[in-house]
Amino acid sequence: MSRSAHVAPTAVSGGLAAHIRHRLARILRDSGGNVAIIVGLGMPAIVGASGVTMDVATWYHAKKEAQVAADSAAYAAALNIAEQGLSNTASQPQLEVRANDAAGRNGYTGTITVNYPPTSGVATGDTRAVEVILTEPAPLYFSGVFWNGTPNIQARAVAMAVVSEACIWALDPSERATMSVVGGAQVDLGCGVVVNSDHPDAALDQSGTSCLNATSIAVNGGSDGPCVNPQAEKYLADYGDPMSGSPFPTDSEIGSCDHTTKYTVSSGNVTFYPGTYCGDISVSGGNVTFASGIYYMDGADIKVSSTSTVTSEAGGVTFFLTGVSNDFTQVDIAAGAIVDLKARTVDPYANILFYQDPAAPWNSKNKFTGQATMELEGILYFPNTSVEFAGGATGSESRVAIVADEIVFAGNTTIDGSYAASLLPQRNFARLVE
């Protein structure tokens, strides 16, 4: 019995070893087993690759958030450059405070570098511009074992300050040719142009043999035409309405009609006095004088033509143009008339020569096309309607700022830009350039 007890284990051990060898041979020959082994051996790589993919997605999201913060920081710093005044070198500490505040409000907590002026890119060395670079470590949730050190996420933005010197503002937000220069008009502006339309092709449209010359041209959308100087800066922000802080008079201020008669003047000398007019004023000859003060034109058109002469007394005038339904006052000053109208220079409504009610229908048209014989001085404000303008040949500069829904320059125009730009409230802007 002792012999049997000793032999049995040896025989069993030998059989087990053979069985194991047989099973291993089958596994090695079995393609399914190969796949299992390969998958098992490759599993760490598969898991690692999946981790890297998840981290990369996280980095992409972090990069987008950092870029938003960089854009906001650069914009805020550039706006501060404008507020400090472009004639001076801006304070670096102030720019850093603004940039850090804007980035922080966008949830950014990494490193912020503010370069003033920019040290790279299209605005290198330009003291109107500022460069902001944000740097933060990339989060490593799954892929840390694959990196020697920690990679960084970086975002960069460059913004430029603008103190608007514009005296021509076309306000319509979307129409094609919101500002247009047509025919053979030669338009020389000693000031800037702002076009708020986002029309992608021709928010600003120059056609025919016309030319537009200005100190700056800022367009929310696109620009079309070969003779635009300087070249329009396109696809910028909507700059808004510089006159939005000047409300139109209330009904109680306008009051009831003082004059209901339709006035037609073709000869002689006629003087009009401030008040509320509900009848048209049509002048085709003679001499008309507007006494100094405020005129409320309630559905009463103003038409000046032919050989007439129209002037304002010392102290100046302001015309408020209103109405009801589709009967709103419109203005038509044609070539051939001698027109010399100056705006009041005292509050309320200082420097406003014509102000049309924003409730006027958008398809209303107003014409100031007296050309060289038309001398206007003040703001022409038509926030919801169009203005066609031609006035001020070389040596006879118009002293006007035009703010209208749409603006058409249909004849030679020269504007005294330094005076015209001073009429509107200073507006500080910033725009991203990189």
PDB file of C-alpha atoms in Angstrom, residues 63-271:
ATOM      1  CA  LYS A  63      -8.265  76.432 -25.730  1.00  0.00           C
ATOM      2  CA  LYS A  64     -11.604  77.875 -26.900  1.00  0.00           C
ATOM      3  CA  GLU A  65     -12.316  79.253 -23.438  1.00  0.00           C
ATOM      4  CA  ALA A  66      -8.831  80.737 -23.221  1.00  0.00           C
ATOM      5  CA  GLN A  67      -9.255  82.407 -26.629  1.00  0.00           C
ATOM      6  CA  VAL A  68     -12.520  84.009 -25.527  1.00  0.00           C
ATOM      7  CA  ALA A  69     -10.753  85.303 -22.426  1.00  0.00           C
ATOM      8  CA  ALA A  70      -7.806  86.571 -24.490  1.00  0.00           C
ATOM      9  CA  ASP A  71     -10.103  88.398 -26.921  1.00  0.00           C
ATOM     10  CA  SER A  72     -12.005  90.009 -24.055  1.00  0.00           C
ATOM     11  CA  ALA A  73      -8.803  90.998 -22.271  1.00  0.00           C
ATOM     12  CA  ALA A  74      -7.269  92.550 -25.400  1.00  0.00           C
ATOM     13  CA  TYR A  75     -10.495  94.388 -26.223  1.00  0.00           C
ATOM     14  CA  ALA A  76     -10.760  95.810 -22.689  1.00  0.00           C
ATOM     15  CA  ALA A  77      -7.124  96.933 -22.687  1.00  0.00           C
ATOM     16  CA  ALA A  78      -7.444  98.559 -26.123  1.00  0.00           C
ATOM     17  CA  LEU A  79     -10.558 100.407 -25.017  1.00  0.00           C
ATOM     18  CA  ASN A  80      -8.529 101.741 -22.097  1.00  0.00           C
ATOM     19  CA  ILE A  81      -5.894 103.000 -24.546  1.00  0.00           C
ATOM     20  CA  ALA A  82      -8.627 105.021 -26.250  1.00  0.00           C
ATOM     21  CA  GLU A  83      -9.891 106.318 -22.907  1.00  0.00           C
ATOM     22  CA  GLN A  84      -6.388 107.411 -21.913  1.00  0.00           C
ATOM     23  CA  GLY A  85      -6.085 109.314 -25.194  1.00  0.00           C
ATOM     24  CA  LEU A  86      -4.300 108.230 -28.332  1.00  0.00           C
ATOM     25  CA  SER A  87      -2.052 111.292 -28.278  1.00  0.00           C
ATOM     26  CA  ASN A  88      -0.258 109.923 -25.211  1.00  0.00           C
ATOM     27  CA  THR A  89       1.574 106.702 -24.413  1.00  0.00           C
ATOM     28  CA  ALA A  90      -0.836 104.586 -22.393  1.00  0.00           C
ATOM     29  CA  SER A  91      -0.121 103.477 -18.834  1.00  0.00           C
ATOM     30  CA  GLN A  92       0.985  99.826 -18.849  1.00  0.00           C
ATOM     31  CA  PRO A  93      -0.306  99.144 -15.296  1.00  0.00           C
ATOM     32  CA  GLN A  94      -3.774 100.389 -16.243  1.00  0.00           C
ATOM     33  CA  LEU A  95      -3.823  98.157 -19.293  1.00  0.00           C
ATOM     34  CA  GLU A  96      -2.806  95.171 -17.174  1.00  0.00           C
ATOM     35  CA  VAL A  97      -5.581  95.891 -14.667  1.00  0.00           C
ATOM     36  CA  ARG A  98      -8.179  96.012 -17.447  1.00  0.00           C
ATOM     37  CA  ALA A  99      -6.849  92.882 -19.148  1.00  0.00           C
ATOM     38  CA  ASN A 100      -6.714  90.879 -15.915  1.00  0.00           C
ATOM     39  CA  ASP A 101     -10.207  91.995 -14.949  1.00  0.00           C
ATOM     40  CA  ALA A 102     -11.710  90.998 -18.307  1.00  0.00           C
ATOM     41  CA  ALA A 103      -9.914  87.638 -18.364  1.00  0.00           C
ATOM     42  CA  GLY A 104     -10.929  86.942 -14.771  1.00  0.00           C
ATOM     43  CA  ARG A 105     -14.576  87.679 -15.491  1.00  0.00           C
ATOM     44  CA  ASN A 106     -14.336  85.065 -18.228  1.00  0.00           C
ATOM     45  CA  GLY A 107     -13.190  82.513 -15.655  1.00  0.00           C
ATOM     46  CA  TYR A 108      -9.501  82.540 -16.622  1.00  0.00           C
ATOM     47  CA  THR A 109      -6.985  81.837 -13.825  1.00  0.00           C
ATOM     48  CA  GLY A 110      -3.726  81.251 -15.725  1.00  0.00           C
ATOM     49  CA  THR A 111      -0.808  83.545 -16.550  1.00  0.00           C
ATOM     50  CA  ILE A 112      -1.564  86.785 -18.438  1.00  0.00           C
ATOM     51  CA  THR A 113       1.095  88.679 -20.406  1.00  0.00           C
ATOM     52  CA  VAL A 114       0.246  92.153 -21.707  1.00  0.00           C
ATOM     53  CA  ASN A 115       2.569  93.546 -24.377  1.00  0.00           C
ATOM     54  CA  TYR A 116       2.136  97.250 -25.059  1.00  0.00           C
ATOM     55  CA  PRO A 117       2.746  97.953 -27.836  1.00  0.00           C
ATOM     56  CA  PRO A 118       2.562  94.490 -29.454  1.00  0.00           C
ATOM     57  CA  THR A 119       5.875  92.688 -29.972  1.00  0.00           C
ATOM     58  CA  SER A 120       4.674  90.543 -32.884  1.00  0.00           C
ATOM     59  CA  GLY A 121       2.148  90.470 -35.675  1.00  0.00           C
ATOM     60  CA  VAL A 122       0.650  93.129 -37.914  1.00  0.00           C
ATOM     61  CA  ALA A 123       0.483  95.761 -35.153  1.00  0.00           C
ATOM     62  CA  THR A 124       4.057  95.405 -33.876  1.00  0.00           C
ATOM     63  CA  GLY A 125       5.163  98.679 -32.284  1.00  0.00           C
ATOM     64  CA  ASP A 126       1.789 100.421 -32.802  1.00  0.00           C
ATOM     65  CA  THR A 127       0.941 102.403 -29.644  1.00  0.00           C
ATOM     66  CA  ARG A 128      -2.761 102.228 -30.507  1.00  0.00           C
ATOM     67  CA  ALA A 129      -2.677  98.440 -30.064  1.00  0.00           C
ATOM     68  CA  VAL A 130      -2.114  95.934 -27.284  1.00  0.00           C
ATOM     69  CA  GLU A 131      -1.208  92.241 -27.358  1.00  0.00           C
ATOM     70  CA  VAL A 132      -2.461  89.784 -24.717  1.00  0.00           C
ATOM     71  CA  ILE A 133      -1.075  86.251 -24.325  1.00  0.00           C
ATOM     72  CA  LEU A 134      -2.674  83.761 -21.943  1.00  0.00           C
ATOM     73  CA  THR A 135      -0.783  80.661 -20.823  1.00  0.00           C
ATOM     74  CA  GLU A 136      -1.980  77.848 -18.561  1.00  0.00           C
ATOM     75  CA  PRO A 137      -0.984  74.182 -18.005  1.00  0.00           C
ATOM     76  CA  ALA A 138      -3.031  71.679 -19.953  1.00  0.00           C
ATOM     77  CA  PRO A 139      -5.055  69.368 -17.687  1.00  0.00           C
ATOM     78  CA  LEU A 140      -3.713  65.769 -17.743  1.00  0.00           C
ATOM     79  CA  TYR A 141      -6.425  63.402 -16.605  1.00  0.00           C
ATOM     80  CA  PHE A 142      -5.418  60.240 -18.459  1.00  0.00           C
ATOM     81  CA  SER A 143      -2.343  60.946 -20.550  1.00  0.00           C
ATOM     82  CA  GLY A 144       0.142  62.165 -17.951  1.00  0.00           C
ATOM     83  CA  VAL A 145       2.288  59.031 -18.279  1.00  0.00           C
ATOM     84  CA  PHE A 146       2.967  59.875 -21.934  1.00  0.00           C
ATOM     85  CA  TRP A 147       4.338  63.395 -21.279  1.00  0.00           C
ATOM     86  CA  ASN A 148       7.703  64.439 -20.018  1.00  0.00           C
ATOM     87  CA  GLY A 149       6.482  67.529 -18.187  1.00  0.00           C
ATOM     88  CA  THR A 150       3.186  69.347 -18.670  1.00  0.00           C
ATOM     89  CA  PRO A 151       2.186  70.908 -22.018  1.00  0.00           C
ATOM     90  CA  ASN A 152       0.741  74.460 -22.065  1.00  0.00           C
ATOM     91  CA  ILE A 153      -2.417  75.867 -23.593  1.00  0.00           C
ATOM     92  CA  GLN A 154      -1.824  79.315 -25.072  1.00  0.00           C
ATOM     93  CA  ALA A 155      -4.167  81.925 -26.559  1.00  0.00           C
ATOM     94  CA  ARG A 156      -3.208  85.250 -28.132  1.00  0.00           C
ATOM     95  CA  ALA A 157      -5.202  88.313 -29.170  1.00  0.00           C
ATOM     96  CA  VAL A 158      -4.341  91.792 -30.434  1.00  0.00           C
ATOM     97  CA  ALA A 159      -6.784  94.689 -30.277  1.00  0.00           C
ATOM     98  CA  MET A 160      -6.534  98.291 -31.455  1.00  0.00           C
ATOM     99  CA  ALA A 161      -7.985 101.441 -29.899  1.00  0.00           C
ATOM    100  CA  VAL A 162     -10.098 103.831 -31.947  1.00  0.00           C
ATOM    101  CA  VAL A 163     -11.263 107.290 -30.952  1.00  0.00           C
ATOM    102  CA  SER A 164     -13.855 107.992 -33.602  1.00  0.00           C
ATOM    103  CA  GLU A 165     -13.297 111.069 -35.705  1.00  0.00           C
ATOM    104  CA  ALA A 166     -16.151 110.054 -37.997  1.00  0.00           C
ATOM    105  CA  CYS A 167     -18.623 112.660 -39.225  1.00  0.00           C
ATOM    106  CA  ILE A 168     -20.529 110.335 -41.587  1.00  0.00           C
ATOM    107  CA  TRP A 169     -22.541 107.536 -39.964  1.00  0.00           C
ATOM    108  CA  ALA A 170     -24.760 105.160 -41.964  1.00  0.00           C
ATOM    109  CA  LEU A 171     -26.857 103.320 -39.397  1.00  0.00           C
ATOM    110  CA  ASP A 172     -28.903 100.653 -41.159  1.00  0.00           C
ATOM    111  CA  PRO A 173     -27.864  97.278 -39.705  1.00  0.00           C
ATOM    112  CA  SER A 174     -28.221  95.070 -42.766  1.00  0.00           C
ATOM    113  CA  GLU A 175     -29.025  96.765 -46.090  1.00  0.00           C
ATOM    114  CA  ARG A 176     -26.818  96.695 -49.162  1.00  0.00           C
ATOM    115  CA  ALA A 177     -25.388 100.154 -50.058  1.00  0.00           C
ATOM    116  CA  THR A 178     -26.249 101.587 -46.664  1.00  0.00           C
ATOM    117  CA  MET A 179     -23.710 104.173 -47.762  1.00  0.00           C
ATOM    118  CA  SER A 180     -23.170 104.726 -51.468  1.00  0.00           C
ATOM    119  CA  VAL A 181     -21.127 107.053 -53.645  1.00  0.00           C
ATOM    120  CA  VAL A 182     -22.610 107.121 -57.118  1.00  0.00           C
ATOM    121  CA  GLY A 183     -22.227 108.563 -60.612  1.00  0.00           C
ATOM    122  CA  GLY A 184     -19.278 110.906 -60.889  1.00  0.00           C
ATOM    123  CA  ALA A 185     -19.404 112.220 -57.305  1.00  0.00           C
ATOM    124  CA  GLN A 186     -16.050 113.248 -55.861  1.00  0.00           C
ATOM    125  CA  VAL A 187     -16.432 113.087 -52.095  1.00  0.00           C
ATOM    126  CA  ASP A 188     -13.617 114.500 -49.971  1.00  0.00           C
ATOM    127  CA  LEU A 189     -14.141 114.114 -46.246  1.00  0.00           C
ATOM    128  CA  GLY A 190     -11.652 115.482 -43.792  1.00  0.00           C
ATOM    129  CA  CYS A 191     -13.060 113.022 -41.261  1.00  0.00           C
ATOM    130  CA  GLY A 192     -14.021 109.373 -40.905  1.00  0.00           C
ATOM    131  CA  VAL A 193     -16.867 107.176 -42.103  1.00  0.00           C
ATOM    132  CA  VAL A 194     -18.771 104.515 -40.152  1.00  0.00           C
ATOM    133  CA  VAL A 195     -21.113 102.052 -41.890  1.00  0.00           C
ATOM    134  CA  ASN A 196     -23.038  99.812 -39.489  1.00  0.00           C
ATOM    135  CA  SER A 197     -24.587  97.469 -42.066  1.00  0.00           C
ATOM    136  CA  ASP A 198     -23.356  93.879 -41.916  1.00  0.00           C
ATOM    137  CA  HIS A 199     -24.162  93.218 -45.591  1.00  0.00           C
ATOM    138  CA  PRO A 200     -21.319  90.880 -46.540  1.00  0.00           C
ATOM    139  CA  ASP A 201     -20.646  92.231 -50.033  1.00  0.00           C
ATOM    140  CA  ALA A 202     -21.440  95.933 -50.244  1.00  0.00           C
ATOM    141  CA  ALA A 203     -22.514  97.669 -47.053  1.00  0.00           C
ATOM    142  CA  LEU A 204     -20.400 100.487 -48.544  1.00  0.00           C
ATOM    143  CA  ASP A 205     -20.869 100.753 -52.309  1.00  0.00           C
ATOM    144  CA  GLN A 206     -18.822 102.994 -54.628  1.00  0.00           C
ATOM    145  CA  SER A 207     -19.775 102.921 -58.295  1.00  0.00           C
ATOM    146  CA  GLY A 208     -19.335 104.702 -61.618  1.00  0.00           C
ATOM    147  CA  THR A 209     -16.499 107.234 -61.864  1.00  0.00           C
ATOM    148  CA  SER A 210     -17.066 108.413 -58.299  1.00  0.00           C
ATOM    149  CA  CYS A 211     -14.414 108.439 -55.563  1.00  0.00           C
ATOM    150  CA  LEU A 212     -14.538 108.540 -51.782  1.00  0.00           C
ATOM    151  CA  ASN A 213     -11.674 110.013 -49.760  1.00  0.00           C
ATOM    152  CA  ALA A 214     -11.809 110.033 -45.958  1.00  0.00           C
ATOM    153  CA  THR A 215      -9.476 109.825 -42.959  1.00  0.00           C
ATOM    154  CA  SER A 216     -10.800 106.380 -41.955  1.00  0.00           C
ATOM    155  CA  ILE A 217     -13.525 104.012 -43.132  1.00  0.00           C
ATOM    156  CA  ALA A 218     -14.977 101.428 -40.756  1.00  0.00           C
ATOM    157  CA  VAL A 219     -17.553  98.977 -42.126  1.00  0.00           C
ATOM    158  CA  ASN A 220     -19.446  96.288 -40.240  1.00  0.00           C
ATOM    159  CA  GLY A 221     -19.886  94.296 -43.446  1.00  0.00           C
ATOM    160  CA  GLY A 222     -18.181  94.358 -46.836  1.00  0.00           C
ATOM    161  CA  SER A 223     -17.121  97.144 -49.193  1.00  0.00           C
ATOM    162  CA  ASP A 224     -17.440  97.269 -52.970  1.00  0.00           C
ATOM    163  CA  GLY A 225     -15.752  99.675 -55.391  1.00  0.00           C
ATOM    164  CA  PRO A 226     -12.192 100.485 -56.520  1.00  0.00           C
ATOM    165  CA  CYS A 227     -12.006 104.175 -55.561  1.00  0.00           C
ATOM    166  CA  VAL A 228     -12.274 104.171 -51.777  1.00  0.00           C
ATOM    167  CA  ASN A 229      -9.394 105.804 -49.877  1.00  0.00           C
ATOM    168  CA  PRO A 230      -8.144 104.632 -47.510  1.00  0.00           C
ATOM    169  CA  GLN A 231      -9.168 101.043 -48.082  1.00  0.00           C
ATOM    170  CA  ALA A 232     -12.176 100.246 -45.915  1.00  0.00           C
ATOM    171  CA  GLU A 233     -11.578  98.248 -42.750  1.00  0.00           C
ATOM    172  CA  LYS A 234     -14.225  95.571 -43.140  1.00  0.00           C
ATOM    173  CA  TYR A 235     -16.163  93.198 -40.900  1.00  0.00           C
ATOM    174  CA  LEU A 236     -15.781  95.306 -37.781  1.00  0.00           C
ATOM    175  CA  ALA A 237     -18.255  95.764 -34.953  1.00  0.00           C
ATOM    176  CA  ASP A 238     -21.466  97.764 -35.218  1.00  0.00           C
ATOM    177  CA  TYR A 239     -20.464 101.144 -33.790  1.00  0.00           C
ATOM    178  CA  GLY A 240     -24.009 102.110 -32.839  1.00  0.00           C
ATOM    179  CA  ASP A 241     -25.602 105.549 -33.131  1.00  0.00           C
ATOM    180  CA  PRO A 242     -23.562 108.530 -31.881  1.00  0.00           C
ATOM    181  CA  MET A 243     -26.756 110.560 -31.427  1.00  0.00           C
ATOM    182  CA  SER A 244     -28.627 107.987 -29.378  1.00  0.00           C
ATOM    183  CA  GLY A 245     -28.277 110.159 -26.287  1.00  0.00           C
ATOM    184  CA  SER A 246     -30.290 113.007 -27.857  1.00  0.00           C
ATOM    185  CA  PRO A 247     -33.992 112.120 -27.524  1.00  0.00           C
ATOM    186  CA  PHE A 248     -36.588 113.523 -29.903  1.00  0.00           C
ATOM    187  CA  PRO A 249     -38.912 116.140 -28.362  1.00  0.00           C
ATOM    188  CA  THR A 250     -42.083 114.888 -26.717  1.00  0.00           C
ATOM    189  CA  ASP A 251     -45.579 115.625 -28.037  1.00  0.00           C
ATOM    190  CA  SER A 252     -46.063 118.191 -25.274  1.00  0.00           C
ATOM    191  CA  GLU A 253     -42.894 119.984 -26.349  1.00  0.00           C
ATOM    192  CA  ILE A 254     -44.037 120.042 -29.964  1.00  0.00           C
ATOM    193  CA  GLY A 255     -47.516 121.224 -29.020  1.00  0.00           C
ATOM    194  CA  SER A 256     -50.413 122.002 -31.329  1.00  0.00           C
ATOM    195  CA  CYS A 257     -50.148 123.690 -34.716  1.00  0.00           C
ATOM    196  CA  ASP A 258     -49.240 127.378 -34.760  1.00  0.00           C
ATOM    197  CA  HIS A 259     -49.324 127.487 -38.565  1.00  0.00           C
ATOM    198  CA  THR A 260     -51.713 125.380 -40.643  1.00  0.00           C
ATOM    199  CA  THR A 261     -51.358 127.325 -43.898  1.00  0.00           C
ATOM    200  CA  LYS A 262     -49.301 125.942 -46.753  1.00  0.00           C
ATOM    201  CA  TYR A 263     -46.692 128.573 -47.593  1.00  0.00           C
ATOM    202  CA  THR A 264     -45.569 128.980 -51.195  1.00  0.00           C
ATOM    203  CA  VAL A 265     -42.903 131.627 -51.790  1.00  0.00           C
ATOM    204  CA  SER A 266     -41.858 132.545 -55.340  1.00  0.00           C
ATOM    205  CA  SER A 267     -40.838 136.185 -54.918  1.00  0.00           C
ATOM    206  CA  GLY A 268     -40.348 138.959 -52.393  1.00  0.00           C
ATOM    207  CA  ASN A 269     -38.966 138.807 -48.871  1.00  0.00           C
ATOM    208  CA  VAL A 270     -40.542 136.482 -46.293  1.00  0.00           C
ATOM    209  CA  THR A 271     -39.533 135.778 -42.688  1.00  0.00           C
TER     210      THR A 271
END
